[in-house]
Structure formats: C-alpha cells, structure tokens
Amino acid sequence: MSDTSDAVRDICDTIIKRVDRAYVAECGRKNELPTKLWEMWVDTGLLAMGLPEEYGGAGGSLHDIVLAIDLLHREALLLPLAVPNFMSREPLLRHASEEQKRRYLPPTATGEEFFSFGITEPDSGTNTFKIKTTAVRQEDGTYVLNGSKTYQTAFVESAHCLLVARTEAHDATDRKSGISLFIVDTKLPGISTTQMDIGMYLPEKNYVVYYDNVVLQPDALVGVEGKGLNILFDSLNSERLLVAAMNVGQADYVLNRAADYAKTRAPFGTPIGTYQSIQHPMARAKTYIEAGRTMMYLAAEKYDRGEPIGLEANMVKILTSEAFKMAAEIAMTTFGGAGVDVSQDILPFYIAAQNNTVAPVNNQIVLSYIAERALGLPKSY
Ligand SMILES: Cc1cc2nc3c(=O)[nH]c(=O)nc-3n(C[C@H](O)[C@H](O)[C@H](O)COP(=O)(O)OP(=O)(O)OC[C@H]3O[C@@H](n4cnc5c(N)ncnc54)[C@H](O)[C@@H]3O)c2cc1C
C-alpha cells in the first residue's frame, strides 16, 4: 500500500464522517446533484487526482482513483458524475493539443467545469460505428454539426461534451475510420435538449440532445480527423475500472444491509439469515465481489505501470457487474416486500445493478470481446 493510497483512505474517512447515505439517497429521489458530496470531492482534492500537476491536478494513479470510488461506494455515497470527469481527461491527456490541455483540463480538477459524453445515438445504440451525427468541414476549417444523441448524462449541467461525430461516410472495410472526436461547448447556438424520464433514483439528469447546424471552430477537434474512435477506445479500459469500483462498492453496501436485516428479521421465530436459501446467495455474491475487486486492483496497478489491460478490464466489467447484480437480487429477496418500500433504500441498487450490466457497455458484447481475445473465437458483431 503506497503513501498516496493511505492519504486517499484518510480523505474518504473524512468524507464518510461528514456526508451520509440518507442525504445522497434523498438527492437521488429528487434527481438533484448531491452538492455537499461534490464539494467534498473538490475540497479534499479527490477530483484533482490522476491529473498531472502541470494541468492543475494532484498527480496520483488510477489505482488511487479506483480506491476512492470503491471506499465511498461501500457507504453508498454515489457520485457517478466523477466518472465522466476522470474519463474525459484520458483522451485529452493523450491526444489533445497543448493549448487544449491547458484550456480544458485545469477546471476539471477544481470542479468549475466538467465534461459529459456524447456517443450513444437513438438508432445505432451499442454500434458506435453506425452513428449518424455528422460534422462536415467547411472551407474556412469550421465544422457544421447535425444529428442527435441520447442518454446524455448531465449534458445541460456540463460545460463541454466530448462528442463523436462522423466526418466521412461509413467505410465497411475500416469501420473505425471516418469518426472524429470534438470538444463541444454545450451552450452553443443550435443545441437543444429534452430531459429523459429515467426511473433510476439518480442524482444526474439524462437528456436527448439535438444538434441543428451547430458551428464548431477548427480547434474543437481532438487529435487527428477521422481517428476519433481509436482515441475513444484507447481510453475505455480505465473507464471499465472506474465503473467496476462503483459496482463492487455498491455491491458490498447492499449486501451488508441485507445481511444485517437477515440477522433480525424472523417471521417464523428464527432469523431468516439462518436459512441457506438466504445465506448461500449472499456468500456467492460476496465471493464474486472479492474476486472482482482483487482483479480490479491488479488491473489498475498494471495500467499504472503502462501495461495493456484490455482483457483484464473487460473481465473485471463482467465480474463486478454480475457481483453487484447478485448482491442486489439477494438483497431484494431478503427484504421481501420491504424491498420496494422506498424508505428502505434497497430498490435503487437493484435498478442500478441491472443497468450496470447494460451501460456503459452491455455485458453480452463484453463477453464476445473476451471470447475473441482469450479463446480465439470468431467475431460475432
Ligand atoms: C443511465 C444511463 C446513462 C447513460 N449515460 C450515457 C452518456 O452519458 N453518454 C452516452 O453516450 N451514452 C450513455 N448511456 C448509453 C449507454 O452507453 C447505452 O445504453 C449502452 O451502450 C447500450 O446501448 P443501447 O441502450 O442502445 O442498447 P442496444 O444497442 O439497443 O442493445 C440492446 C441489447 O441488445 C444486446 N446486444 C446489443 N448488441 C449486441 C452484440 N453485439 N452482441 C450481443 N448482444 C448485443 C444486449 O443485450 C443489449 O443490452 C447511458 C445509458 C443509461 C441507461
């Protein structure tokens, strides 16, 4: 355990003492950002973690960011917004110009500005190669953006969106080419939004976003035109680990809540925690949680050493999302009818666990990736 990991533990202990689950749950029910928690992330420097000091960050490793998310989520102090904030830095650090880095990165450390992500479209869904949003380069070097994106988390609240759009027609022989990555100011003329009705008790709002002849300046382009998907895919492995930390943390929280309940709830006189039908699924979930957590930290350390983690990151996605789903399912069973009593605060985890098998990428396509890379099976999509 490094000194920085000890410091992260101390910071998380401080936050846990000052912000409680009841407040965060209430924000989720009201669909409002937990500003007290966000301010703690800013004030304690957690938000600055992982960003080099020259761009206003506090340095540190992916391992430490994963640790912070895991520790806070074990207390169900959720801040999903932190994930796109960390994730946006990766493609910018690796591919943006020096000018772009100096303009856009420092405010992500102070919380003054954050990024949303613009990938998913109504028709193409998981198939990013088939996106229809276009950014057409004009003679003066500007781009004109047209199209729409869906499930845009916190788009309106974010200052910028890291958006993929097609700059050339789809080429079946090279599916990744022709798509470019842009930094889009979310307040530009021609952008309109509709808030989606998402029944997830999430603090963040989600939007459908429409782009109607939105003019982007030439310096909105990140990296090389037509290579946006390569840039994006490059950054996905670290995102997998951030979401994995949310999974194992919340899985532990909901499982511990269920275990506590099972120790005292006794409709037939003996606590229901005595029954193997309750115990065994709990034990199985705990086993998956610890397997996923161990692999998650190993993968984060490997990433910090600069080694490729494609396979591990995807396996961690499967292990941790399934662990979370197992934990939430047995929690719902354990609470019986009380599982849907909103005041018990169990249902949000059940919905979130199911969602985390689908987003940010569905488990089926992740399994296909593992089948191809680990077993040499043919590509299915
Ligand atoms: C709460 C929430 C927040 C989100 N935030 C964002 C965001 O900020 N930005 C953003 O861009 N997107 C966001 N998303 C979108 C998310 O990334 C997509 O929902 C996800 O990628 C799945 O796409 P889809 O919903 O279109 O499913 P589809 O592509 O329609 O797939 C439906 C189902 O079909 C199956 N399937 C699809 N393709 C395959 C395949 N190749 N092999 C096997 N099975 C397959 C899977 O079971 C999948 O669950 C968010 C989604 C949610 C629910």
Coordinates of C-alpha atoms and ligand atoms in Angstrom, one line a residue:
M1 CA 0.0 0.0 0.0
S2 CA 1.5 3.4 -1.1
D3 CA 1.5 6.6 0.9
T4 CA -0.9 8.1 -1.6
S5 CA -3.3 5.2 -1.0
D6 CA -3.1 5.9 2.7
A7 CA -3.9 9.5 2.1
V8 CA -6.9 8.5 -0.1
R9 CA -8.2 6.3 2.7
D10 CA -7.9 9.2 5.2
I11 CA -9.8 11.5 2.8
C12 CA -12.5 9.0 2.3
D13 CA -12.8 8.5 6.1
T14 CA -13.3 12.3 6.4
I15 CA -16.0 12.4 3.7
I16 CA -17.8 9.4 5.2
K17 CA -18.0 11.2 8.6
R18 CA -19.4 14.4 7.0
V19 CA -21.8 13.1 4.3
D20 CA -24.3 10.3 5.0
R21 CA -26.3 8.0 2.8
A22 CA -29.6 9.5 3.8
Y23 CA -28.7 12.8 2.2
V24 CA -27.3 11.2 -1.0
A25 CA -30.4 8.9 -1.3
E26 CA -32.7 11.9 -0.9
C27 CA -30.8 13.7 -3.8
G28 CA -31.3 10.6 -5.9
R29 CA -35.0 10.6 -5.2
K30 CA -35.3 14.3 -6.1
N31 CA -33.0 13.8 -9.1
E32 CA -30.7 16.5 -7.7
L33 CA -26.9 16.6 -7.6
P34 CA -25.5 16.0 -4.1
T35 CA -23.7 19.3 -3.9
K36 CA -22.4 18.6 -0.4
L37 CA -20.7 15.4 -1.7
W38 CA -19.4 17.1 -4.8
E39 CA -17.9 19.9 -2.7
M40 CA -16.1 17.4 -0.5
W41 CA -14.6 15.8 -3.7
V42 CA -13.4 19.3 -4.7
D43 CA -12.2 20.5 -1.2
T44 CA -10.4 17.3 -0.3
G45 CA -8.6 17.2 -3.7
L46 CA -10.1 13.9 -4.8
L47 CA -11.3 15.4 -8.0
A48 CA -7.8 16.6 -8.8
M49 CA -6.4 13.0 -8.5
G50 CA -4.9 11.4 -11.6
L51 CA -4.4 14.7 -13.4
P52 CA -0.7 15.8 -13.7
E53 CA 0.3 18.8 -11.6
E54 CA 1.2 20.9 -14.7
Y55 CA -2.5 20.9 -15.6
G56 CA -3.7 21.8 -12.1
G57 CA -4.0 18.3 -10.9
A58 CA -2.7 16.4 -7.8
G59 CA -1.0 13.6 -9.7
G60 CA -1.6 10.1 -8.4
S61 CA -2.6 6.8 -10.0
L62 CA -5.6 5.1 -11.5
H63 CA -5.3 2.7 -8.6
D64 CA -5.9 5.6 -6.1
I65 CA -8.9 6.9 -8.0
V66 CA -10.4 3.4 -8.1
L67 CA -9.7 3.1 -4.4
A68 CA -11.6 6.3 -3.6
I69 CA -14.6 5.3 -5.6
D70 CA -14.7 1.8 -4.1
L71 CA -14.4 3.2 -0.5
L72 CA -17.1 5.8 -0.9
H73 CA -19.5 3.5 -2.7
R74 CA -19.2 1.0 0.1
E75 CA -21.1 3.6 2.1
A76 CA -23.3 4.3 -1.0
L77 CA -22.0 7.8 -1.3
L78 CA -22.5 7.8 -5.1
L79 CA -21.2 10.4 -7.4
P80 CA -21.5 8.9 -10.9
L81 CA -20.5 12.4 -12.3
A82 CA -17.0 11.8 -11.1
V83 CA -16.6 9.1 -13.7
P84 CA -17.0 11.1 -16.9
N85 CA -14.9 13.8 -15.2
F86 CA -12.0 11.4 -14.8
M87 CA -12.7 9.7 -18.1
S88 CA -12.6 12.8 -20.2
R89 CA -9.1 13.5 -19.1
E90 CA -7.7 10.4 -20.5
P91 CA -8.3 11.1 -24.3
L92 CA -7.4 14.8 -23.7
L93 CA -4.1 14.0 -22.0
R94 CA -3.1 11.5 -24.7
H95 CA -4.4 13.2 -27.8
A96 CA -5.3 16.9 -27.3
S97 CA -3.0 19.8 -28.3
E98 CA -1.0 21.5 -25.6
E99 CA -3.4 24.5 -25.9
Q100 CA -6.5 22.3 -25.5
K101 CA -5.0 20.6 -22.4
R102 CA -4.2 24.0 -20.8
R103 CA -7.7 25.3 -21.5
Y104 CA -9.9 22.3 -20.7
L105 CA -8.1 20.2 -18.0
P106 CA -7.5 22.5 -15.0
P107 CA -11.2 23.3 -14.4
T108 CA -11.9 19.5 -14.2
A109 CA -9.7 19.4 -11.1
T110 CA -11.4 22.3 -9.3
G111 CA -14.9 21.2 -10.2
E112 CA -15.6 24.5 -12.0
E113 CA -16.2 22.7 -15.3
F114 CA -16.8 19.1 -16.2
F115 CA -17.4 17.1 -19.3
S116 CA -20.3 15.0 -20.5
F117 CA -20.0 12.2 -23.1
G118 CA -21.7 12.2 -26.5
I119 CA -21.6 8.7 -28.0
T120 CA -24.9 6.9 -27.9
E121 CA -27.5 7.6 -30.6
P122 CA -31.1 6.6 -30.8
D123 CA -30.7 4.2 -33.7
S124 CA -27.1 2.9 -33.5
G125 CA -27.1 2.1 -29.7
T126 CA -24.1 -0.1 -28.9
N127 CA -23.0 0.0 -32.5
T128 CA -20.9 3.2 -32.4
F129 CA -19.6 2.5 -35.9
K130 CA -23.0 3.3 -37.2
I131 CA -23.5 6.7 -35.7
K132 CA -25.3 9.2 -38.0
T133 CA -24.4 12.5 -36.4
T134 CA -22.2 14.4 -38.9
A135 CA -19.6 17.1 -38.6
V136 CA -19.0 18.5 -42.0
R137 CA -15.8 20.5 -42.5
Q138 CA -16.3 23.9 -44.3
E139 CA -13.9 25.8 -46.5
D140 CA -12.9 28.0 -43.6
G141 CA -12.0 25.0 -41.4
T142 CA -15.1 25.1 -39.2
Y143 CA -17.3 22.1 -38.8
V144 CA -21.1 22.0 -39.0
L145 CA -22.7 19.5 -36.6
N146 CA -26.1 17.9 -37.2
G147 CA -27.7 14.9 -35.5
S148 CA -28.9 13.7 -32.1
K149 CA -27.6 11.8 -29.1
T150 CA -29.5 10.0 -26.4
Y151 CA -28.9 9.2 -22.7
Q152 CA -26.6 12.2 -22.4
T153 CA -25.8 12.2 -18.6
A154 CA -25.6 15.7 -17.1
F155 CA -25.3 17.3 -20.6
V156 CA -27.0 20.6 -19.6
E157 CA -25.0 20.8 -16.4
S158 CA -21.7 20.1 -18.1
A159 CA -19.6 22.9 -19.7
H160 CA -18.4 20.7 -22.5
C161 CA -19.3 17.5 -24.1
L162 CA -16.7 15.1 -25.6
L163 CA -18.6 14.1 -28.7
V164 CA -18.0 11.6 -31.5
A165 CA -19.4 12.5 -35.0
R166 CA -19.0 11.3 -38.5
T167 CA -16.6 13.4 -40.6
E168 CA -16.6 10.9 -43.5
A169 CA -19.0 8.3 -44.8
H170 CA -19.1 4.8 -43.2
D171 CA -16.4 2.6 -44.7
A172 CA -17.2 -1.1 -44.3
T173 CA -13.6 -2.1 -44.8
D174 CA -12.4 0.1 -41.9
R175 CA -15.3 0.6 -39.5
K176 CA -13.3 2.7 -37.1
S177 CA -12.3 5.4 -39.6
G178 CA -14.3 8.5 -40.5
I179 CA -15.4 9.3 -37.0
S180 CA -13.9 12.2 -35.2
L181 CA -13.8 13.4 -31.6
F182 CA -14.8 17.0 -30.7
I183 CA -15.0 19.2 -27.6
V184 CA -18.4 20.8 -27.9
D185 CA -19.4 23.8 -25.8
T186 CA -22.8 22.7 -24.5
K187 CA -24.2 26.2 -24.8
L188 CA -23.6 26.8 -28.5
P189 CA -26.4 28.0 -30.7
G190 CA -28.3 25.2 -32.5
I191 CA -28.2 22.8 -29.5
S192 CA -31.5 21.9 -27.9
T193 CA -32.3 19.2 -25.2
T194 CA -35.1 17.2 -23.8
Q195 CA -34.8 15.8 -20.3
M196 CA -35.4 12.0 -20.3
D197 CA -37.7 10.4 -17.7
I198 CA -35.3 7.8 -16.1
G199 CA -36.7 5.8 -13.2
M200 CA -33.3 5.2 -11.5
Y201 CA -33.1 7.4 -8.4
L202 CA -30.1 9.0 -10.0
P203 CA -28.7 12.4 -8.9
E204 CA -27.8 13.2 -12.5
K205 CA -30.3 14.1 -15.2
N206 CA -30.2 12.5 -18.6
Y207 CA -31.0 14.2 -21.9
V208 CA -31.7 13.7 -25.5
V209 CA -29.6 16.3 -27.3
Y210 CA -30.3 17.7 -30.8
Y211 CA -27.6 19.4 -32.9
D212 CA -29.0 21.6 -35.6
N213 CA -26.3 23.3 -37.8
V214 CA -24.1 23.8 -34.8
V215 CA -20.8 25.5 -35.8
L216 CA -17.7 24.1 -34.2
Q217 CA -14.4 26.0 -34.5
P218 CA -11.4 24.1 -36.0
D219 CA -9.8 23.8 -32.6
A220 CA -12.8 21.8 -31.3
L221 CA -11.3 18.7 -33.0
V222 CA -9.3 16.4 -30.7
G223 CA -6.4 14.6 -32.3
V224 CA -6.5 13.5 -36.0
E225 CA -9.7 13.9 -38.0
G226 CA -11.3 10.5 -38.7
K227 CA -9.5 8.8 -35.9
G228 CA -11.9 9.7 -33.0
L229 CA -12.9 6.1 -32.3
N230 CA -9.3 5.0 -31.9
I231 CA -8.8 7.8 -29.4
L232 CA -12.0 6.8 -27.5
F233 CA -11.4 3.1 -27.5
D234 CA -7.9 3.8 -26.2
S235 CA -9.5 5.3 -23.0
L236 CA -12.2 2.8 -22.3
N237 CA -10.1 0.4 -20.3
S238 CA -9.6 2.9 -17.5
E239 CA -13.4 3.7 -17.6
R240 CA -14.1 0.0 -17.1
L241 CA -12.2 0.0 -13.8
L242 CA -13.9 3.2 -12.6
V243 CA -17.3 1.7 -13.2
A244 CA -16.1 -1.6 -11.6
A245 CA -15.2 0.3 -8.4
M246 CA -18.8 1.7 -8.3
N247 CA -20.1 -1.9 -8.8
V248 CA -18.1 -3.6 -6.0
G249 CA -18.6 -0.7 -3.6
Q250 CA -22.3 -0.6 -4.0
A251 CA -22.5 -4.4 -4.0
D252 CA -20.9 -4.5 -0.6
Y253 CA -23.2 -1.8 0.7
V254 CA -26.4 -3.5 -0.4
L255 CA -25.2 -7.0 0.7
N256 CA -24.2 -5.7 4.2
R257 CA -27.6 -4.1 4.5
A258 CA -29.3 -7.4 3.6
A259 CA -27.1 -9.4 6.0
D260 CA -27.9 -7.0 8.8
Y261 CA -31.6 -7.3 8.1
A262 CA -31.4 -11.1 7.9
K263 CA -29.9 -11.3 11.3
T264 CA -33.0 -9.9 13.0
R265 CA -36.0 -10.4 10.7
A266 CA -37.7 -13.5 12.0
P267 CA -41.3 -14.1 10.6
F268 CA -41.1 -17.8 11.8
G269 CA -39.3 -17.1 15.0
T270 CA -35.7 -17.8 13.8
P271 CA -33.8 -15.1 11.9
I272 CA -34.1 -15.6 8.1
G273 CA -30.3 -15.3 7.9
T274 CA -30.3 -18.9 9.3
Y275 CA -31.8 -20.3 6.1
Q276 CA -29.4 -21.5 3.4
S277 CA -31.7 -20.0 0.8
I278 CA -30.7 -16.6 2.1
Q279 CA -27.1 -17.4 3.2
H280 CA -25.8 -19.2 0.1
P281 CA -26.7 -16.5 -2.5
M282 CA -25.2 -13.9 -0.1
A283 CA -22.0 -16.0 0.2
R284 CA -21.8 -16.4 -3.6
A285 CA -22.3 -12.7 -4.1
K286 CA -19.5 -11.9 -1.6
T287 CA -17.2 -14.3 -3.3
Y288 CA -17.8 -12.6 -6.7
I289 CA -17.4 -9.2 -5.1
E290 CA -13.9 -10.1 -3.7
A291 CA -12.8 -11.8 -6.9
G292 CA -13.9 -8.8 -9.0
R293 CA -12.3 -6.4 -6.5
T294 CA -9.0 -8.3 -6.5
M295 CA -8.8 -8.4 -10.3
M296 CA -9.8 -4.7 -10.4
Y297 CA -6.9 -3.5 -8.3
L298 CA -4.4 -5.8 -10.1
A299 CA -5.6 -4.4 -13.4
A300 CA -5.3 -0.8 -12.1
E301 CA -1.8 -1.4 -10.9
K302 CA -0.9 -2.9 -14.3
Y303 CA -2.4 0.1 -16.0
D304 CA -0.4 2.4 -13.8
R305 CA 2.8 0.5 -14.9
G306 CA 1.8 1.3 -18.5
E307 CA 0.9 -2.3 -19.5
P308 CA -2.1 -3.2 -21.7
I309 CA -5.2 -4.3 -19.7
G310 CA -7.8 -4.8 -22.4
L311 CA -8.7 -8.4 -21.4
E312 CA -8.5 -7.8 -17.7
A313 CA -10.6 -4.6 -17.8
N314 CA -13.3 -6.4 -19.7
M315 CA -13.2 -9.4 -17.4
V316 CA -13.4 -7.0 -14.4
K317 CA -16.5 -5.5 -16.0
I318 CA -18.2 -8.9 -16.2
L319 CA -17.2 -10.0 -12.7
T320 CA -18.1 -6.8 -10.9
S321 CA -21.4 -6.1 -12.7
E322 CA -22.5 -9.7 -12.0
A323 CA -21.4 -9.4 -8.4
F324 CA -23.4 -6.2 -8.0
K325 CA -26.5 -7.9 -9.6
M326 CA -26.2 -11.0 -7.4
A327 CA -25.9 -8.8 -4.3
A328 CA -28.8 -6.6 -5.2
E329 CA -31.0 -9.6 -6.1
I330 CA -30.5 -11.4 -2.8
A331 CA -31.0 -8.1 -1.0
M332 CA -34.4 -7.7 -2.7
T333 CA -35.3 -11.3 -1.7
T334 CA -34.1 -10.8 1.8
F335 CA -36.1 -7.7 2.3
G336 CA -39.2 -9.4 0.9
G337 CA -42.0 -6.8 0.3
A338 CA -39.9 -4.2 2.1
G339 CA -37.5 -4.3 -0.9
V340 CA -39.8 -2.0 -2.8
D341 CA -40.5 0.3 0.2
V342 CA -38.7 3.4 -0.9
S343 CA -37.9 4.3 2.7
Q344 CA -35.8 1.1 2.9
D345 CA -33.5 2.4 0.1
I346 CA -32.8 -1.0 -1.4
L347 CA -34.7 -0.7 -4.8
P348 CA -32.3 1.9 -6.2
F349 CA -29.4 -0.6 -6.0
Y350 CA -31.5 -3.3 -7.8
I351 CA -32.2 -1.0 -10.7
A352 CA -28.6 0.3 -10.8
A353 CA -27.2 -3.2 -10.8
Q354 CA -29.3 -4.2 -13.7
N355 CA -28.4 -1.0 -15.6
N356 CA -24.7 -1.6 -14.9
T357 CA -24.9 -4.9 -16.9
V358 CA -26.1 -2.8 -19.9
A359 CA -24.2 0.6 -19.5
P360 CA -21.7 2.0 -20.3
V361 CA -21.5 -1.1 -22.5
N362 CA -23.6 -4.3 -22.4
N363 CA -22.2 -7.5 -20.9
Q364 CA -23.0 -9.5 -24.0
I365 CA -20.7 -7.6 -26.2
V366 CA -18.0 -7.6 -23.5
L367 CA -18.3 -11.4 -23.4
S368 CA -17.9 -11.5 -27.1
Y369 CA -14.7 -9.5 -26.8
I370 CA -13.4 -11.9 -24.2
A371 CA -14.3 -14.9 -26.3
E372 CA -12.4 -13.4 -29.3
R373 CA -9.3 -12.3 -27.4
A374 CA -8.9 -15.0 -24.9
L375 CA -10.2 -18.0 -26.8
G376 CA -9.7 -17.0 -30.5
L377 CA -13.4 -17.4 -31.3
P378 CA -14.8 -15.6 -34.4
K379 CA -16.1 -12.0 -34.1
S380 CA -19.8 -12.0 -33.8
Y381 CA -20.7 -8.4 -34.3
Ligands
LIG1 C1 -28.5 5.8 -17.1 C2 -27.7 5.8 -18.3 C3 -26.7 6.7 -18.5 C4 -26.0 6.8 -19.8 N1 -25.1 7.7 -20.0 C5 -24.6 7.9 -21.2 C6 -23.8 9.0 -21.5 O1 -23.5 9.9 -20.7 N2 -23.3 9.2 -22.8 C7 -23.5 8.2 -23.8 O2 -23.1 8.4 -24.9 N3 -24.3 7.1 -23.5 C8 -24.8 6.9 -22.3 N4 -25.7 5.9 -22.0 C9 -26.0 4.9 -23.0 C10 -25.4 3.5 -22.8 O3 -24.0 3.6 -23.1 C11 -26.1 2.6 -23.8 O4 -27.4 2.4 -23.2 C12 -25.4 1.3 -23.9 O5 -24.3 1.4 -24.6 C13 -26.3 0.2 -24.6 O6 -26.9 0.8 -25.8 P1 -28.4 0.7 -26.1 O7 -29.2 1.1 -24.9 O8 -28.7 1.4 -27.3 O9 -28.7 -0.9 -26.3 P2 -28.7 -1.7 -27.7 O10 -27.5 -1.4 -28.5 O11 -30.1 -1.4 -28.3 O12 -28.7 -3.1 -27.2 C14 -29.8 -3.7 -26.5 C15 -29.4 -5.1 -26.0 O13 -29.1 -5.9 -27.1 C16 -28.0 -6.8 -26.9 N5 -26.9 -6.5 -27.8 C17 -26.6 -5.4 -28.5 N6 -25.5 -5.5 -29.2 C18 -25.1 -6.8 -29.0 C19 -24.0 -7.6 -29.6 N7 -23.1 -7.1 -30.5 N8 -23.8 -8.8 -29.1 C20 -24.7 -9.4 -28.2 N9 -25.7 -8.7 -27.7 C21 -25.9 -7.4 -28.1 C22 -27.6 -6.5 -25.4 O14 -28.2 -7.4 -24.6 C23 -28.1 -5.1 -25.2 O15 -28.4 -4.9 -23.8 C24 -26.3 5.8 -20.8 C25 -27.3 4.8 -20.5 C26 -28.0 4.8 -19.3 C27 -29.1 3.8 -19.1

